[in-house]
Short mmCIF file of C-alpha atoms in Angstrom, two decimals:
data_model
loop_
_atom_site.label_atom_id
_atom_site.label_comp_id
_atom_site.label_asym_id
_atom_site.label_seq_id
_atom_site.Cartn_x
_atom_site.Cartn_y
_atom_site.Cartn_z
CA MET A 26 189.93 180.18 84.78
CA ASN A 27 190.22 177.86 87.78
CA PRO A 28 186.76 176.25 88.14
CA THR A 29 187.17 176.08 91.93
CA PHE A 30 187.81 179.79 92.23
CA LYS A 31 185.04 181.73 93.96
CA PRO A 32 185.08 185.51 93.95
CA ARG A 33 184.98 187.19 97.34
CA PRO A 34 181.63 188.70 98.26
CA PRO A 35 181.48 192.48 98.48
CA LEU A 36 182.49 194.04 101.78
CA ALA A 37 179.53 193.86 104.12
CA PRO A 38 178.73 196.38 106.82
CA GLN A 39 180.33 195.61 110.17
CA ARG A 40 177.58 194.86 112.64
CA GLY A 41 178.45 194.77 116.32
CA SER A 42 176.17 192.54 118.36
CA SER A 43 177.32 193.20 121.91
CA LEU A 44 175.69 195.79 124.10
CA ALA A 45 179.04 197.44 124.81
CA GLY A 46 179.79 197.54 121.06
CA LYS A 47 176.48 199.18 120.24
CA ALA A 48 177.03 201.73 122.99
CA TYR A 49 180.51 202.49 121.65
CA TRP A 50 179.33 203.09 118.10
CA ALA A 51 176.45 205.23 119.34
CA MET A 52 179.03 207.27 121.20
CA VAL A 53 181.18 207.60 118.06
CA GLN A 54 178.17 208.85 116.09
CA ARG A 55 177.53 211.46 118.75
CA VAL A 56 181.16 212.53 118.62
CA ALA A 57 180.98 212.95 114.84
CA LEU A 58 177.90 215.19 115.00
CA THR A 59 179.26 217.20 117.92
CA ALA A 60 182.59 217.73 116.16
CA ALA A 61 180.84 218.85 112.95
CA ALA A 62 178.83 221.41 114.96
CA ILE A 63 182.00 222.65 116.68
CA ASP A 64 183.71 223.06 113.32
CA VAL A 65 180.93 225.42 112.23
CA GLY A 66 181.90 227.63 115.15
CA TYR A 67 185.57 227.27 114.22
CA ILE A 68 184.86 228.60 110.73
CA VAL A 69 183.42 231.77 112.26
CA LEU A 70 186.32 232.00 114.75
CA PHE A 71 189.09 231.69 112.15
CA LEU A 72 187.40 234.06 109.72
CA TRP A 73 187.27 236.58 112.57
CA LEU A 74 190.93 235.96 113.44
CA GLY A 75 191.93 236.28 109.78
CA SER A 76 193.09 232.72 109.05
CA LEU A 77 191.42 231.71 105.79
CA PRO A 78 193.37 228.40 105.49
CA LEU A 79 192.11 227.18 108.86
CA ALA A 80 188.54 228.28 108.03
CA ALA A 81 188.76 226.25 104.80
CA ILE A 82 190.16 223.24 106.67
CA ASN A 83 187.13 223.29 108.99
CA VAL A 84 184.78 223.24 105.99
CA ILE A 85 186.49 220.04 104.84
CA SER A 86 186.35 218.69 108.41
CA ILE A 87 182.57 219.14 108.56
CA GLY A 88 182.21 217.06 105.39
CA MET A 89 184.45 214.32 106.81
CA TYR A 90 182.55 214.15 110.12
CA LEU A 91 179.17 214.02 108.39
CA GLY A 92 180.54 211.34 106.07
CA ALA A 93 181.75 209.32 109.06
CA TYR A 94 178.35 209.67 110.75
CA ARG A 95 176.61 208.43 107.59
CA LEU A 96 178.99 205.47 107.26
CA ILE A 97 178.40 204.37 110.85
CA GLN A 98 174.67 204.87 110.41
CA LYS A 99 174.87 202.38 107.52
CA ARG A 100 176.96 200.08 109.78
CA TYR A 101 180.23 200.62 107.91
CA ASN A 102 181.72 201.23 111.32
CA VAL A 103 185.40 200.72 110.59
CA ALA A 104 185.32 203.01 107.55
CA GLY A 105 183.56 205.71 109.57
CA LEU A 106 186.07 205.44 112.41
CA VAL A 107 189.01 205.63 109.98
CA LEU A 108 187.55 208.81 108.50
CA ILE A 109 187.30 210.36 111.98
CA TRP A 110 190.90 209.36 112.71
CA LEU A 111 192.10 210.91 109.45
CA GLU A 112 190.25 214.14 110.21
CA VAL A 113 191.59 214.55 113.76
CA VAL A 114 195.16 213.50 112.94
CA GLY A 115 195.28 215.67 109.83
CA HIS A 116 193.51 218.64 111.38
CA SER A 117 195.78 218.57 114.45
CA ALA A 118 198.86 218.51 112.24
CA LEU A 119 197.70 221.29 109.92
CA GLY A 120 196.59 223.54 112.75
CA SER A 121 199.80 223.01 114.73
CA LEU A 122 202.00 223.64 111.69
CA LEU A 123 200.08 226.68 110.42
CA ILE A 124 199.75 228.73 113.60
CA GLY A 125 202.04 226.91 116.03
CA TRP A 126 202.07 224.30 118.78
CA ASP A 127 200.85 226.84 121.35
CA SER A 128 197.47 226.97 119.57
CA GLY A 129 196.52 223.68 121.27
CA PHE A 130 195.31 221.72 118.24
CA HIS A 131 197.26 218.75 119.60
CA TYR A 132 194.89 218.43 122.60
CA TYR A 133 192.41 216.59 120.40
CA LEU A 134 194.92 213.79 119.83
CA LEU A 135 194.83 213.03 123.56
CA MET A 136 191.11 212.26 123.35
CA PHE A 137 191.95 209.21 121.25
CA ILE A 138 193.63 207.47 124.20
CA PRO A 139 190.42 206.46 126.06
CA ALA A 140 188.71 205.78 122.72
CA ILE A 141 191.46 203.32 121.74
CA VAL A 142 191.31 201.51 125.09
CA ILE A 143 187.50 201.28 125.11
CA ALA A 144 187.31 200.05 121.51
CA ASN A 145 190.14 197.54 121.83
CA THR A 146 189.02 193.92 121.27
CA ARG A 147 192.09 192.30 119.74
CA GLY A 148 194.96 193.37 121.97
CA TYR A 149 196.04 196.29 119.78
CA ALA A 150 195.47 199.06 122.34
CA ALA A 151 199.06 199.30 123.58
CA PRO A 152 200.68 199.45 120.09
CA MET A 153 198.11 202.02 118.92
CA VAL A 154 198.65 204.23 121.98
CA LEU A 155 202.41 204.01 121.44
CA ALA A 156 201.97 204.91 117.76
CA LEU A 157 199.83 207.88 118.80
CA LEU A 158 202.52 208.93 121.27
CA ALA A 159 205.17 208.73 118.55
CA TYR A 160 203.01 210.84 116.22
CA TYR A 161 202.34 213.37 118.98
CA LEU A 162 206.03 213.76 119.82
CA GLY A 163 206.97 213.89 116.13
CA LEU A 164 204.39 216.61 115.47
CA HIS A 165 205.71 218.58 118.44
CA ALA A 166 209.27 218.30 117.20
CA LEU A 167 208.32 219.31 113.64
CA SER A 168 206.23 222.28 114.82
CA SER A 169 209.05 223.48 117.05
CA HIS A 170 211.59 223.11 114.22
CA LEU A 171 209.58 224.84 111.50
CA GLY A 172 207.75 227.41 113.56
CA PRO A 173 204.30 228.72 112.49
CA LEU A 174 203.90 228.60 108.70
CA ASP A 175 200.96 231.03 108.69
CA PRO A 176 201.37 232.82 112.02
CA LEU A 177 198.67 234.74 113.85
CA PRO A 178 199.21 237.44 116.48
CA ALA A 179 200.07 236.07 119.92
CA ARG A 180 196.72 237.24 121.31
CA SER A 181 194.84 235.32 118.60
CA VAL A 182 196.86 232.17 119.24
CA ASN A 183 196.10 232.50 122.94
CA ILE A 184 192.36 232.77 122.18
CA VAL A 185 192.52 229.61 120.04
CA ASN A 186 194.39 227.78 122.80
CA TRP A 187 191.80 228.67 125.43
CA VAL A 188 188.96 227.65 123.11
CA HIS A 189 190.65 224.28 122.59
CA ILE A 190 191.15 223.75 126.32
CA CYS A 191 187.51 224.49 127.10
CA LEU A 192 186.18 222.32 124.27
CA VAL A 193 188.39 219.33 125.07
CA PHE A 194 187.38 219.48 128.74
CA ALA A 195 183.70 219.78 127.82
CA MET A 196 183.81 216.97 125.25
CA SER A 197 185.72 214.67 127.59
CA ALA A 198 183.19 215.24 130.37
CA ALA A 199 180.22 214.78 128.05
CA LEU A 200 181.57 211.57 126.51
CA SER A 201 182.48 210.17 129.92
CA ALA A 202 178.98 210.91 131.21
CA PHE A 203 177.42 209.32 128.12
CA TYR A 204 179.50 206.17 128.41
CA ARG A 205 178.94 205.94 132.18
CA ARG A 206 175.18 206.19 131.66
CA THR A 207 175.39 203.47 129.03
CA ILE A 208 177.32 201.21 131.41
CA LEU A 209 174.78 201.79 134.20
CA ILE A 210 171.92 200.92 131.84
CA ALA A 211 173.76 197.77 130.77
CA GLU A 212 174.39 196.79 134.39
CA ALA A 213 170.72 197.27 135.24
CA ARG A 214 169.70 195.16 132.25
CA LEU A 215 172.13 192.39 133.17
CA ARG A 216 170.98 192.50 136.79
CA LYS A 217 167.39 192.16 135.60
CA GLN A 218 168.30 189.23 133.38
CA ALA A 219 170.11 187.54 136.27
CA THR A 220 167.31 187.96 138.82
CA LEU A 221 164.00 187.97 136.94
CA ASP A 222 162.14 185.41 134.87
CA PRO A 223 162.14 186.83 131.31
CA LEU A 224 158.57 185.75 130.54
CA THR A 225 156.61 186.79 133.63
CA GLY A 226 158.94 189.39 135.15
CA LEU A 227 158.77 187.62 138.52
CA ALA A 228 161.81 186.67 140.55
CA ASN A 229 163.65 183.56 139.37
CA ARG A 230 164.76 180.73 141.67
CA SER A 231 168.11 182.16 142.71
CA HIS A 232 166.68 185.62 143.36
CA PHE A 233 163.77 184.12 145.32
CA GLU A 234 166.20 182.30 147.59
CA ALA A 235 168.20 185.48 148.21
CA LEU A 236 165.08 187.54 148.96
CA SER A 237 163.63 184.78 151.12
CA THR A 238 166.78 184.57 153.24
CA ASN A 239 166.47 188.26 154.10
CA ALA A 240 162.72 188.05 154.73
CA LEU A 241 163.11 185.00 156.98
CA ALA A 242 165.88 186.69 158.96
CA ARG A 243 163.60 189.67 159.64
CA SER A 244 160.69 187.42 160.57
CA GLN A 245 162.84 185.43 162.97
CA ARG A 246 163.85 188.62 164.78
CA ASP A 247 160.20 189.70 165.02
CA GLY A 248 158.90 186.24 165.86
CA ALA A 249 156.31 186.53 163.07
CA PRO A 250 155.03 183.40 161.29
CA VAL A 251 156.06 182.77 157.67
CA THR A 252 154.13 180.68 155.15
CA LEU A 253 154.91 179.26 151.72
CA LEU A 254 152.37 179.10 148.94
CA LEU A 255 153.20 176.82 145.99
CA CYS A 256 150.77 176.74 143.06
CA ASP A 257 150.54 175.14 139.65
CA VAL A 258 148.38 175.73 136.55
CA ASP A 259 146.13 172.71 136.13
CA LEU A 260 146.41 170.69 132.91
CA PHE A 261 148.95 173.11 131.48
CA LYS A 262 150.34 170.56 129.03
CA ARG A 263 146.86 170.20 127.52
CA ILE A 264 146.71 173.97 127.04
CA ASN A 265 150.06 173.94 125.22
CA ASP A 266 149.04 170.97 123.06
CA GLN A 267 145.62 172.39 122.18
CA TYR A 268 146.37 176.09 121.76
CA GLY A 269 150.14 176.24 121.20
CA HIS A 270 153.06 177.43 123.29
CA ALA A 271 152.39 181.11 122.54
CA VAL A 272 149.01 180.85 124.25
CA GLY A 273 150.66 178.85 127.02
CA ASP A 274 153.04 181.74 127.59
CA GLU A 275 150.07 184.15 127.75
CA VAL A 276 148.50 181.93 130.38
CA LEU A 277 151.65 182.04 132.52
CA VAL A 278 151.88 185.82 132.22
CA ALA A 279 148.21 186.18 133.17
CA MET A 280 148.63 183.87 136.18
CA ALA A 281 151.65 185.86 137.32
CA LYS A 282 149.59 189.06 137.21
CA VAL A 283 146.73 187.52 139.19
CA LEU A 284 149.11 186.23 141.85
CA ALA A 285 150.96 189.54 142.13
CA ALA A 286 147.68 191.47 142.38
CA ASN A 287 146.42 189.29 145.23
CA LEU A 288 149.61 189.10 147.29
CA ARG A 289 150.97 191.80 149.57
CA GLU A 290 153.84 194.11 148.70
CA GLY A 291 156.16 192.40 151.18
CA ASP A 292 155.48 188.90 149.86
CA VAL A 293 158.19 187.29 147.72
CA LEU A 294 156.76 185.85 144.50
CA ALA A 295 158.70 183.81 141.95
CA ARG A 296 158.21 181.63 138.93
CA TRP A 297 159.52 178.39 140.33
CA GLY A 298 159.73 176.49 137.06
CA GLY A 299 157.47 175.59 134.16
CA GLU A 300 153.92 176.38 135.25
CA GLU A 301 154.74 176.49 138.97
CA PHE A 302 154.80 179.65 141.11
CA LEU A 303 156.09 180.02 144.66
CA ALA A 304 155.33 182.77 147.18
CA LEU A 305 156.90 183.41 150.57
CA MET A 306 154.49 185.26 152.85
CA PRO A 307 156.18 186.85 155.90
CA ALA A 308 154.02 187.75 158.90
CA SER A 309 151.29 185.45 157.63
CA PRO A 310 149.80 182.64 159.75
CA LEU A 311 148.85 179.41 158.04
CA ASP A 312 145.12 180.13 158.04
CA ALA A 313 145.63 183.61 156.51
CA ALA A 314 147.82 182.14 153.76
CA CYS A 315 145.19 179.49 153.03
CA ALA A 316 142.53 182.20 152.78
CA THR A 317 144.72 184.11 150.30
CA ALA A 318 145.27 180.96 148.25
CA GLU A 319 141.54 180.26 148.22
CA ARG A 320 140.81 183.81 147.08
CA ILE A 321 143.29 183.50 144.22
CA ARG A 322 141.97 180.07 143.26
CA ALA A 323 138.39 181.38 143.07
CA ALA A 324 139.42 184.46 141.08
CA ILE A 325 141.19 182.33 138.45
CA GLU A 326 138.30 179.85 138.23
CA GLN A 327 135.74 182.63 137.75
CA THR A 328 137.68 184.58 135.11
CA PRO A 329 138.43 182.67 131.86
CA LEU A 330 141.44 183.94 129.97
CA ASP A 331 140.45 185.78 126.79
CA VAL A 332 143.01 184.63 124.19
CA GLY A 333 142.58 183.43 120.64
CA GLN A 334 139.08 182.78 119.36
CA ALA A 335 137.42 181.85 122.66
CA PRO A 336 138.10 182.34 126.39
CA ILE A 337 140.02 179.52 128.09
CA ALA A 338 138.75 178.25 131.44
CA LEU A 339 141.68 177.90 133.83
CA THR A 340 142.19 176.56 137.33
CA MET A 341 145.12 176.35 139.74
CA SER A 342 146.04 173.95 142.52
CA PHE A 343 147.77 175.13 145.70
CA GLY A 344 149.98 173.70 148.41
CA VAL A 345 150.56 175.68 151.63
CA ALA A 346 153.20 175.04 154.29
CA GLN A 347 154.59 176.85 157.32
CA VAL A 348 158.29 177.85 157.38
CA HIS A 349 159.81 177.48 160.85
CA SER A 350 163.25 179.03 160.21
CA ALA A 351 165.70 180.03 157.49
CA GLU A 352 167.24 176.56 157.73
CA ASP A 353 163.77 175.06 157.20
CA LEU A 354 163.13 176.81 153.85
CA GLN A 355 164.04 173.88 151.57
CA ALA A 356 162.16 171.43 153.77
CA ALA A 357 159.15 173.75 153.78
CA ILE A 358 159.25 173.92 149.96
CA ALA A 359 159.23 170.11 149.90
CA ARG A 360 156.21 170.09 152.26
CA ALA A 361 154.39 172.65 150.10
CA ASP A 362 155.17 170.53 147.03
CA LYS A 363 153.70 167.49 148.78
CA ALA A 364 150.57 169.47 149.62
CA LEU A 365 150.32 170.61 146.00
CA TYR A 366 150.36 166.99 144.83
CA GLN A 367 147.58 166.27 147.32
CA SER A 368 145.52 168.98 145.61
CA LYS A 369 146.27 167.43 142.20
CA ASN A 370 145.42 163.92 143.33
CA ALA A 371 142.20 165.11 144.96
CA GLY A 372 140.89 166.47 141.63
CA ARG A 373 142.81 169.77 141.15
CA ASN A 374 141.51 173.31 141.62
CA ARG A 375 141.85 173.26 145.39
CA VAL A 376 144.05 174.29 148.31
CA SER A 377 145.85 171.72 150.50
CA VAL A 378 147.95 172.23 153.63
CA ALA A 379 151.06 170.30 154.52
#
């Protein structure tokens, strides 16, 4: 034996990591269960219409759908999808050949078109759709040439056709609604990730700037004063070094909650970076903003944070500056930052005005 030869590892379950991929496979699982439930009804229908072969086929179909569901549940996604394909392709062919093309079994093949396009990740959608088209046309030609192999009365075939039409419409609408809802949830999650700080849930820098632009535009029209409040957790590096970064994260979350609780609903609050927080306060004169900052400062000083084995005494320093216009925002942030450093240099745990 070649000493360098290494046997291949056993086939591992396919695990999709993307949000769209997870949504797709969840949708496929739902399809498998729904189709199995529909096949139970088909067994009753074909027994009533007197077609024992089609009733037997639906028993097999239920087993295939449940098998596909189980495979996908265990993350053998490709194997589960292949089993569903085999069931639909085979079932469509057998139904069309046994009781005729007019029975409408071929409608289910059309549902694969959006599924192929949605699932496509390697550029195979067009060839697969063309292959499906060739199969569809070939099945039509064969059914027309042979005629029904196990014919039912015309009235029974018409009943089957109408059942198929209704079910395909219902399933298409349900799957479209499910996938649309999944996309909307994904969009909301991505929007949240793009605009909010993941730790504190406050606005991030870019979202703060967008919200501030709108708030400043409204304030300029009303002629109302606007104030910036920039604050910083004192000696935050010492907290991280002494208690660890996990406790440091708890401190930031707690500070965000205190700030949000003491600011007004119309104020724009953001995590500005590290242990810094920035608030834009529309319709707030400088003295009112300073009073708010002082109230927050006192609340933090008087309430140690209960984490770990003992409460941690915390303080915050504040810098306050007036914003004169939308064009003045960056300059006002710089002034507030300067005032914050004045608070730090003066011994921390205080409010300074630019």
